[in-house]
mmCIF file of C-alpha atoms in Angstrom:
data_model
loop_
_atom_site.group_PDB
_atom_site.id
_atom_site.type_symbol
_atom_site.label_atom_id
_atom_site.label_comp_id
_atom_site.label_asym_id
_atom_site.label_seq_id
_atom_site.Cartn_x
_atom_site.Cartn_y
_atom_site.Cartn_z
ATOM 1 C CA ILE A 1427 -45.402 5.086 -34.792
ATOM 2 C CA VAL A 1428 -44.517 6.953 -31.585
ATOM 3 C CA LEU A 1429 -46.774 5.109 -29.152
ATOM 4 C CA THR A 1430 -49.082 2.125 -29.441
ATOM 5 C CA SER A 1431 -51.245 0.295 -26.934
ATOM 6 C CA VAL A 1432 -52.365 -3.320 -26.777
ATOM 7 C CA CYS A 1433 -56.057 -3.876 -27.471
ATOM 8 C CA HIS A 1434 -57.933 -7.062 -26.650
ATOM 9 C CA SER A 1435 -58.579 -7.494 -30.382
ATOM 10 C CA ASP A 1436 -54.844 -8.004 -30.919
ATOM 11 C CA LEU A 1437 -54.848 -10.796 -28.349
ATOM 12 C CA TYR A 1438 -58.069 -12.151 -29.822
ATOM 13 C CA HIS A 1439 -56.388 -12.529 -33.209
ATOM 14 C CA LEU A 1440 -53.585 -14.499 -31.582
ATOM 15 C CA PHE A 1441 -55.505 -16.768 -29.249
ATOM 16 C CA GLU A 1442 -59.091 -17.086 -30.476
ATOM 17 C CA TYR A 1443 -58.926 -16.496 -34.202
ATOM 18 C CA MET A 1444 -55.553 -17.966 -35.041
ATOM 19 C CA HIS A 1445 -55.396 -19.612 -38.450
ATOM 20 C CA PRO A 1446 -52.522 -20.279 -40.862
ATOM 21 C CA GLU A 1447 -53.689 -17.663 -43.378
ATOM 22 C CA GLY A 1448 -53.438 -14.897 -40.766
ATOM 23 C CA PHE A 1449 -49.684 -15.087 -40.272
ATOM 24 C CA PRO A 1450 -47.002 -13.850 -40.449
ATOM 25 C CA THR A 1451 -48.426 -10.452 -39.561
ATOM 26 C CA VAL A 1452 -47.674 -7.205 -37.763
ATOM 27 C CA LEU A 1453 -50.408 -6.710 -35.164
ATOM 28 C CA GLY A 1454 -51.525 -3.464 -33.523
ATOM 29 C CA HIS A 1455 -54.198 -0.914 -34.396
ATOM 30 C CA GLU A 1456 -54.416 1.524 -31.457
ATOM 31 C CA ALA A 1457 -51.653 4.091 -31.795
ATOM 32 C CA ALA A 1458 -50.475 7.607 -32.520
ATOM 33 C CA GLY A 1459 -47.534 8.862 -34.483
ATOM 34 C CA THR A 1460 -46.036 11.328 -36.915
ATOM 35 C CA VAL A 1461 -46.195 11.283 -40.704
ATOM 36 C CA GLU A 1462 -42.723 10.389 -41.977
ATOM 37 C CA SER A 1463 -43.468 10.695 -45.695
ATOM 38 C CA VAL A 1464 -46.380 10.614 -48.129
ATOM 39 C CA GLY A 1465 -46.896 8.780 -51.382
ATOM 40 C CA PRO A 1466 -48.092 10.008 -54.783
ATOM 41 C CA GLY A 1467 -51.569 11.522 -54.762
ATOM 42 C CA VAL A 1468 -51.720 12.150 -51.016
ATOM 43 C CA THR A 1469 -53.154 15.630 -50.496
ATOM 44 C CA GLU A 1470 -54.518 15.660 -46.945
ATOM 45 C CA PHE A 1471 -51.282 15.101 -45.031
ATOM 46 C CA GLN A 1472 -47.680 16.186 -45.013
ATOM 47 C CA PRO A 1473 -44.544 15.075 -43.172
ATOM 48 C CA GLY A 1474 -44.598 16.131 -39.546
ATOM 49 C CA ASP A 1475 -48.364 15.874 -39.036
ATOM 50 C CA LYS A 1476 -49.447 14.200 -35.806
ATOM 51 C CA VAL A 1477 -51.949 11.479 -36.616
ATOM 52 C CA ILE A 1478 -53.944 8.534 -35.298
ATOM 53 C CA PRO A 1479 -54.254 5.480 -37.591
ATOM 54 C CA ILE A 1480 -57.872 4.410 -38.144
ATOM 55 C CA PHE A 1481 -58.647 0.707 -38.554
ATOM 56 C CA LEU A 1482 -62.225 1.330 -39.708
ATOM 57 C CA CYS A 1483 -61.752 3.824 -42.495
ATOM 58 C CA GLN A 1484 -64.213 5.273 -44.988
ATOM 59 C CA CYS A 1485 -63.804 6.190 -48.639
ATOM 60 C CA ARG A 1486 -66.548 8.857 -48.185
ATOM 61 C CA GLU A 1487 -67.983 8.035 -51.600
ATOM 62 C CA CYS A 1488 -69.903 4.731 -51.338
ATOM 63 C CA ARG A 1489 -73.486 4.425 -50.085
ATOM 64 C CA PHE A 1490 -72.345 3.116 -46.709
ATOM 65 C CA CYS A 1491 -69.986 6.040 -46.115
ATOM 66 C CA LYS A 1492 -72.643 8.528 -47.187
ATOM 67 C CA SER A 1493 -75.215 7.071 -44.814
ATOM 68 C CA PRO A 1494 -75.388 8.561 -41.291
ATOM 69 C CA LYS A 1495 -76.740 5.210 -40.068
ATOM 70 C CA THR A 1496 -73.457 3.273 -40.063
ATOM 71 C CA ASN A 1497 -69.692 3.622 -39.988
ATOM 72 C CA GLN A 1498 -69.059 0.114 -41.343
ATOM 73 C CA PHE A 1499 -69.070 -1.924 -44.546
ATOM 74 C CA CYS A 1500 -67.188 0.458 -46.833
ATOM 75 C CA PRO A 1501 -66.192 -1.737 -49.814
ATOM 76 C CA ASN A 1502 -62.980 0.276 -50.128
ATOM 77 C CA SER A 1503 -61.798 -0.234 -46.549
ATOM 78 C CA PHE A 1504 -58.763 -2.236 -45.440
ATOM 79 C CA LEU A 1505 -60.789 -5.437 -45.789
ATOM 80 C CA THR A 1506 -60.653 -5.112 -49.565
ATOM 81 C CA GLN A 1507 -57.182 -3.606 -49.854
ATOM 82 C CA ASP A 1508 -53.915 -5.421 -50.440
ATOM 83 C CA PRO A 1509 -53.416 -7.414 -47.219
ATOM 84 C CA SER A 1510 -49.649 -7.088 -47.458
ATOM 85 C CA LEU A 1511 -47.743 -3.814 -47.459
ATOM 86 C CA PHE A 1512 -44.682 -5.217 -45.680
ATOM 87 C CA THR A 1513 -41.924 -7.662 -46.470
ATOM 88 C CA CYS A 1514 -39.340 -9.246 -44.200
ATOM 89 C CA LYS A 1515 -36.270 -10.868 -45.712
ATOM 90 C CA GLY A 1516 -38.042 -10.934 -49.040
ATOM 91 C CA LYS A 1517 -41.181 -12.636 -47.731
ATOM 92 C CA ARG A 1518 -44.662 -11.153 -47.531
ATOM 93 C CA VAL A 1519 -45.902 -10.003 -44.114
ATOM 94 C CA LEU A 1520 -49.629 -9.421 -43.690
ATOM 95 C CA GLN A 1521 -51.061 -6.143 -42.493
ATOM 96 C CA PHE A 1522 -53.429 -6.211 -39.515
ATOM 97 C CA MET A 1523 -56.658 -4.202 -39.661
ATOM 98 C CA GLY A 1524 -55.112 -1.875 -42.206
ATOM 99 C CA THR A 1525 -52.779 -0.302 -39.640
ATOM 100 C CA SER A 1526 -50.185 -2.698 -38.116
ATOM 101 C CA THR A 1527 -48.948 -0.377 -35.392
ATOM 102 C CA PHE A 1528 -46.629 -2.773 -33.534
ATOM 103 C CA SER A 1529 -43.831 -1.451 -35.686
ATOM 104 C CA GLU A 1530 -41.508 1.533 -35.770
ATOM 105 C CA TYR A 1531 -42.946 2.430 -39.174
ATOM 106 C CA THR A 1532 -46.194 1.477 -40.859
ATOM 107 C CA VAL A 1533 -47.870 2.165 -44.198
ATOM 108 C CA VAL A 1534 -51.540 3.159 -44.367
ATOM 109 C CA HIS A 1535 -53.972 4.668 -46.845
ATOM 110 C CA GLN A 1536 -54.701 8.354 -46.303
ATOM 111 C CA SER A 1537 -58.342 7.513 -45.581
ATOM 112 C CA ALA A 1538 -57.125 5.463 -42.610
ATOM 113 C CA VAL A 1539 -55.522 8.366 -40.769
ATOM 114 C CA ALA A 1540 -56.949 11.180 -38.621
ATOM 115 C CA LYS A 1541 -54.945 14.381 -38.184
ATOM 116 C CA ILE A 1542 -54.906 15.689 -34.624
ATOM 117 C CA ASP A 1543 -53.815 18.800 -32.737
ATOM 118 C CA PRO A 1544 -49.999 19.147 -32.816
ATOM 119 C CA ALA A 1545 -50.104 19.743 -29.049
ATOM 120 C CA ALA A 1546 -51.956 16.495 -28.352
ATOM 121 C CA PRO A 1547 -50.203 14.158 -25.865
ATOM 122 C CA LEU A 1548 -49.583 11.048 -27.949
ATOM 123 C CA ASP A 1549 -49.302 8.794 -24.893
ATOM 124 C CA LYS A 1550 -52.975 9.492 -24.181
ATOM 125 C CA VAL A 1551 -54.614 10.094 -27.555
ATOM 126 C CA CYS A 1552 -53.309 6.793 -28.925
ATOM 127 C CA LEU A 1553 -56.243 5.227 -27.029
ATOM 128 C CA LEU A 1554 -58.624 7.103 -29.336
ATOM 129 C CA GLY A 1555 -57.536 4.718 -32.081
ATOM 130 C CA CYS A 1556 -59.912 2.099 -30.708
ATOM 131 C CA GLY A 1557 -60.884 1.728 -27.045
ATOM 132 C CA ILE A 1558 -62.012 5.209 -26.062
ATOM 133 C CA CYS A 1559 -63.989 5.914 -29.231
ATOM 134 C CA THR A 1560 -65.498 2.429 -29.089
ATOM 135 C CA GLY A 1561 -66.880 2.748 -25.565
ATOM 136 C CA TYR A 1562 -67.710 6.437 -25.556
ATOM 137 C CA GLY A 1563 -69.401 6.284 -28.942
ATOM 138 C CA ALA A 1564 -71.442 3.223 -28.002
ATOM 139 C CA ALA A 1565 -73.094 5.249 -25.249
ATOM 140 C CA VAL A 1566 -73.465 8.544 -27.082
ATOM 141 C CA ASN A 1567 -74.035 7.499 -30.698
ATOM 142 C CA THR A 1568 -75.494 3.988 -30.635
ATOM 143 C CA ALA A 1569 -77.399 3.716 -27.362
ATOM 144 C CA LYS A 1570 -78.170 7.447 -27.483
ATOM 145 C CA VAL A 1571 -78.269 7.681 -23.698
ATOM 146 C CA GLU A 1572 -80.719 10.348 -22.556
ATOM 147 C CA PRO A 1573 -80.415 12.836 -19.670
ATOM 148 C CA GLY A 1574 -81.810 11.528 -16.401
ATOM 149 C CA SER A 1575 -81.625 7.881 -17.461
ATOM 150 C CA THR A 1576 -80.224 4.849 -15.664
ATOM 151 C CA CYS A 1577 -77.384 2.898 -17.299
ATOM 152 C CA ALA A 1578 -75.395 -0.263 -16.647
ATOM 153 C CA VAL A 1579 -71.931 -0.847 -18.085
ATOM 154 C CA PHE A 1580 -70.610 -4.419 -18.042
ATOM 155 C CA GLY A 1581 -66.822 -4.632 -17.948
ATOM 156 C CA LEU A 1582 -64.449 -1.925 -16.738
ATOM 157 C CA GLY A 1583 -61.495 -2.164 -19.057
ATOM 158 C CA ALA A 1584 -60.574 0.819 -21.232
ATOM 159 C CA VAL A 1585 -63.691 0.364 -23.393
ATOM 160 C CA GLY A 1586 -66.003 0.023 -20.405
ATOM 161 C CA LEU A 1587 -64.571 3.059 -18.629
ATOM 162 C CA ALA A 1588 -65.005 5.057 -21.823
ATOM 163 C CA ALA A 1589 -68.629 3.884 -21.966
ATOM 164 C CA VAL A 1590 -69.108 5.075 -18.383
ATOM 165 C CA MET A 1591 -67.687 8.443 -19.397
ATOM 166 C CA GLY A 1592 -70.024 8.578 -22.392
ATOM 167 C CA CYS A 1593 -73.055 7.839 -20.210
ATOM 168 C CA LYS A 1594 -72.023 10.607 -17.833
ATOM 169 C CA ASP A 1595 -71.495 13.146 -20.617
ATOM 170 C CA ALA A 1596 -74.894 12.203 -22.070
ATOM 171 C CA GLY A 1597 -76.513 13.151 -18.768
ATOM 172 C CA ALA A 1598 -77.324 9.772 -17.214
ATOM 173 C CA LYS A 1599 -78.512 10.124 -13.619
ATOM 174 C CA ARG A 1600 -77.367 6.708 -12.437
ATOM 175 C CA ILE A 1601 -74.521 4.664 -13.915
ATOM 176 C CA ILE A 1602 -74.053 1.157 -12.532
ATOM 177 C CA ALA A 1603 -70.655 -0.336 -13.308
ATOM 178 C CA VAL A 1604 -70.504 -4.144 -13.331
ATOM 179 C CA ASP A 1605 -67.224 -6.031 -12.982
ATOM 180 C CA ILE A 1606 -65.889 -9.079 -11.149
ATOM 181 C CA ASN A 1607 -62.892 -7.029 -9.944
ATOM 182 C CA SER A 1608 -63.957 -4.763 -7.077
ATOM 183 C CA GLU A 1609 -60.598 -2.968 -7.179
ATOM 184 C CA LYS A 1610 -61.851 -1.108 -10.240
ATOM 185 C CA ALA A 1611 -64.525 0.696 -8.198
ATOM 186 C CA GLU A 1612 -62.615 3.898 -7.502
ATOM 187 C CA LYS A 1613 -61.468 4.321 -11.079
ATOM 188 C CA ALA A 1614 -64.999 3.688 -12.345
ATOM 189 C CA LYS A 1615 -66.357 6.349 -9.994
ATOM 190 C CA ALA A 1616 -63.700 8.777 -11.205
ATOM 191 C CA PHE A 1617 -65.041 8.280 -14.731
ATOM 192 C CA GLY A 1618 -68.640 8.845 -13.622
ATOM 193 C CA ALA A 1619 -70.055 5.605 -12.196
ATOM 194 C CA THR A 1620 -72.462 6.003 -9.289
ATOM 195 C CA ASP A 1621 -72.524 2.326 -8.233
ATOM 196 C CA LEU A 1622 -70.274 -0.706 -8.617
ATOM 197 C CA VAL A 1623 -71.745 -4.207 -8.582
ATOM 198 C CA ASN A 1624 -69.602 -7.334 -8.413
ATOM 199 C CA PRO A 1625 -71.516 -10.405 -9.637
ATOM 200 C CA LYS A 1626 -69.399 -12.562 -7.311
ATOM 201 C CA ASP A 1627 -70.980 -10.841 -4.315
ATOM 202 C CA HIS A 1628 -74.457 -12.139 -5.175
ATOM 203 C CA ASN A 1629 -76.034 -15.584 -5.305
ATOM 204 C CA ILE A 1630 -78.555 -14.644 -7.995
ATOM 205 C CA PRO A 1631 -77.921 -13.742 -11.665
ATOM 206 C CA ILE A 1632 -76.540 -10.246 -12.157
ATOM 207 C CA ASN A 1633 -79.476 -9.213 -14.332
ATOM 208 C CA GLN A 1634 -81.831 -9.962 -11.444
ATOM 209 C CA VAL A 1635 -79.637 -7.885 -9.142
ATOM 210 C CA LEU A 1636 -79.849 -4.899 -11.476
ATOM 211 C CA VAL A 1637 -83.601 -5.279 -12.015
ATOM 212 C CA GLU A 1638 -84.114 -5.210 -8.252
ATOM 213 C CA MET A 1639 -81.760 -2.247 -7.802
ATOM 214 C CA THR A 1640 -83.566 -0.162 -10.412
ATOM 215 C CA ASN A 1641 -87.195 -1.111 -9.832
ATOM 216 C CA GLY A 1642 -87.591 -2.969 -13.111
ATOM 217 C CA GLY A 1643 -84.358 -2.588 -15.041
ATOM 218 C CA VAL A 1644 -82.002 -0.020 -16.505
ATOM 219 C CA ASP A 1645 -82.851 2.198 -19.458
ATOM 220 C CA TYR A 1646 -79.568 1.396 -21.197
ATOM 221 C CA SER A 1647 -76.973 -1.345 -20.853
ATOM 222 C CA LEU A 1648 -73.620 -1.649 -22.598
ATOM 223 C CA GLU A 1649 -71.739 -4.955 -22.768
ATOM 224 C CA CYS A 1650 -67.997 -4.243 -22.969
ATOM 225 C CA VAL A 1651 -66.600 -7.699 -22.210
ATOM 226 C CA GLY A 1652 -67.046 -9.834 -25.326
ATOM 227 C CA LYS A 1653 -68.692 -12.856 -23.697
ATOM 228 C CA VAL A 1654 -72.066 -14.071 -24.924
ATOM 229 C CA GLU A 1655 -73.372 -14.886 -21.453
ATOM 230 C CA VAL A 1656 -72.663 -11.293 -20.398
ATOM 231 C CA MET A 1657 -74.375 -10.004 -23.542
ATOM 232 C CA CYS A 1658 -77.528 -11.881 -22.579
ATOM 233 C CA SER A 1659 -77.327 -10.644 -18.989
ATOM 234 C CA ALA A 1660 -76.977 -7.075 -20.217
ATOM 235 C CA LEU A 1661 -80.101 -7.446 -22.350
ATOM 236 C CA GLU A 1662 -82.109 -8.949 -19.504
ATOM 237 C CA SER A 1663 -80.973 -6.132 -17.211
ATOM 238 C CA CYS A 1664 -82.902 -3.628 -19.330
ATOM 239 C CA ILE A 1665 -86.370 -2.488 -18.413
ATOM 240 C CA LYS A 1666 -89.195 -3.974 -20.453
ATOM 241 C CA GLY A 1667 -90.949 -1.628 -22.837
ATOM 242 C CA TRP A 1668 -88.083 0.640 -23.855
ATOM 243 C CA GLY A 1669 -84.749 -0.681 -22.581
ATOM 244 C CA VAL A 1670 -81.829 -0.558 -25.032
ATOM 245 C CA SER A 1671 -78.831 -2.888 -24.810
ATOM 246 C CA VAL A 1672 -75.716 -2.428 -26.945
ATOM 247 C CA ILE A 1673 -73.163 -5.160 -27.663
ATOM 248 C CA VAL A 1674 -69.727 -3.547 -27.700
ATOM 249 C CA GLY A 1675 -67.426 -6.440 -26.778
ATOM 250 C CA TRP A 1676 -65.955 -8.487 -29.606
ATOM 251 C CA THR A 1677 -66.201 -12.199 -30.302
ATOM 252 C CA ASP A 1678 -67.212 -14.307 -33.281
ATOM 253 C CA VAL A 1679 -66.365 -17.680 -31.782
ATOM 254 C CA TYR A 1680 -69.641 -18.307 -30.011
ATOM 255 C CA SER A 1681 -73.326 -17.958 -30.927
ATOM 256 C CA ILE A 1682 -76.011 -16.262 -28.844
ATOM 257 C CA THR A 1683 -79.196 -17.993 -27.768
ATOM 258 C CA VAL A 1684 -81.926 -15.668 -26.532
ATOM 259 C CA LYS A 1685 -85.573 -16.102 -25.663
ATOM 260 C CA PRO A 1686 -87.740 -14.180 -28.174
ATOM 261 C CA LEU A 1687 -89.824 -12.859 -25.280
ATOM 262 C CA ASN A 1688 -86.800 -10.858 -24.113
ATOM 263 C CA LEU A 1689 -87.177 -8.796 -27.284
ATOM 264 C CA LEU A 1690 -90.916 -9.071 -27.872
ATOM 265 C CA CYS A 1691 -91.397 -7.267 -24.566
ATOM 266 C CA GLY A 1692 -90.134 -4.055 -26.158
ATOM 267 C CA ARG A 1693 -86.420 -4.146 -25.513
ATOM 268 C CA THR A 1694 -84.003 -3.188 -28.293
ATOM 269 C CA TRP A 1695 -80.746 -5.075 -28.877
ATOM 270 C CA LYS A 1696 -78.093 -3.266 -30.895
ATOM 271 C CA GLY A 1697 -74.453 -3.618 -31.783
ATOM 272 C CA CYS A 1698 -71.774 -1.218 -32.939
ATOM 273 C CA MET A 1699 -68.128 -1.057 -33.868
ATOM 274 C CA PHE A 1700 -65.714 1.785 -33.174
ATOM 275 C CA GLY A 1701 -68.445 3.834 -31.517
ATOM 276 C CA GLY A 1702 -70.864 3.903 -34.426
ATOM 277 C CA LYS A 1703 -69.612 7.226 -35.792
ATOM 278 C CA LEU A 1704 -68.039 8.071 -39.132
ATOM 279 C CA PHE A 1705 -64.309 8.690 -39.008
ATOM 280 C CA PRO A 1706 -61.925 10.476 -38.981
ATOM 281 C CA LEU A 1707 -64.378 13.115 -37.720
ATOM 282 C CA GLY A 1708 -65.353 10.789 -34.887
ATOM 283 C CA VAL A 1709 -61.780 10.666 -33.599
ATOM 284 C CA VAL A 1710 -61.430 14.441 -33.813
ATOM 285 C CA PHE A 1711 -64.748 14.895 -31.974
ATOM 286 C CA SER A 1712 -63.708 12.462 -29.238
ATOM 287 C CA TYR A 1713 -60.360 14.211 -28.805
ATOM 288 C CA GLU A 1714 -62.021 17.607 -28.484
ATOM 289 C CA SER A 1715 -64.542 16.196 -26.001
#
């Protein structure tokens, strides 16, 4: 592992999902590095290859991997593999999300690696291992943002900024970035946002603010925070009849309560993981983009 970044999911495992069975472990899943060696039967890689570990890998043989409708639920992914490929002082150390990149060396299955251009700057492309593909893909693959549309992106971390970039590349005419930190405005505009709205600057719910700004609601909204109240606000920010809202932020601690009328009115509520695209091709596509 040459470079690795810290994703919110790593912190989530520590502070929201902590349980005795999950430790000791080596965290980390957003990284880039160089193949040191390969095991028996590995045919797609050789020492020296520049690669990005993939936490949501596909076997390419099961019905889920062969379906263009999902990039999840492969029965042969890391979830069903041996959870421990490390030892420390003779004791088992659990692997995290099949990658465990907070380490000088890691061991992964060949299906959990994407080969990249040898000239790729590893300090930047390591973000393709999760955040960039997650946000960008949510806009392009899952929401399927259309040219000339109006979008709202909630949360301007790495995932949210990538979602803004995806909306821009998809041809959105107006991209409203929503965050409680107004200092993120300039960076959001650099990625393609046309407006920045800070909920703290208004005395009415943010969904009402967006509905008023857009004469009825946005065509697409993407929630990149991981809080259920923001997920509901993102849904209610969409225009009735055809609005699409995508849950991108991660949490499984809390449940969502929503009024059926918010969906019966014609809105669509979707969710995705890792950008909704099959990998490793999705990582290669995102890098080339």
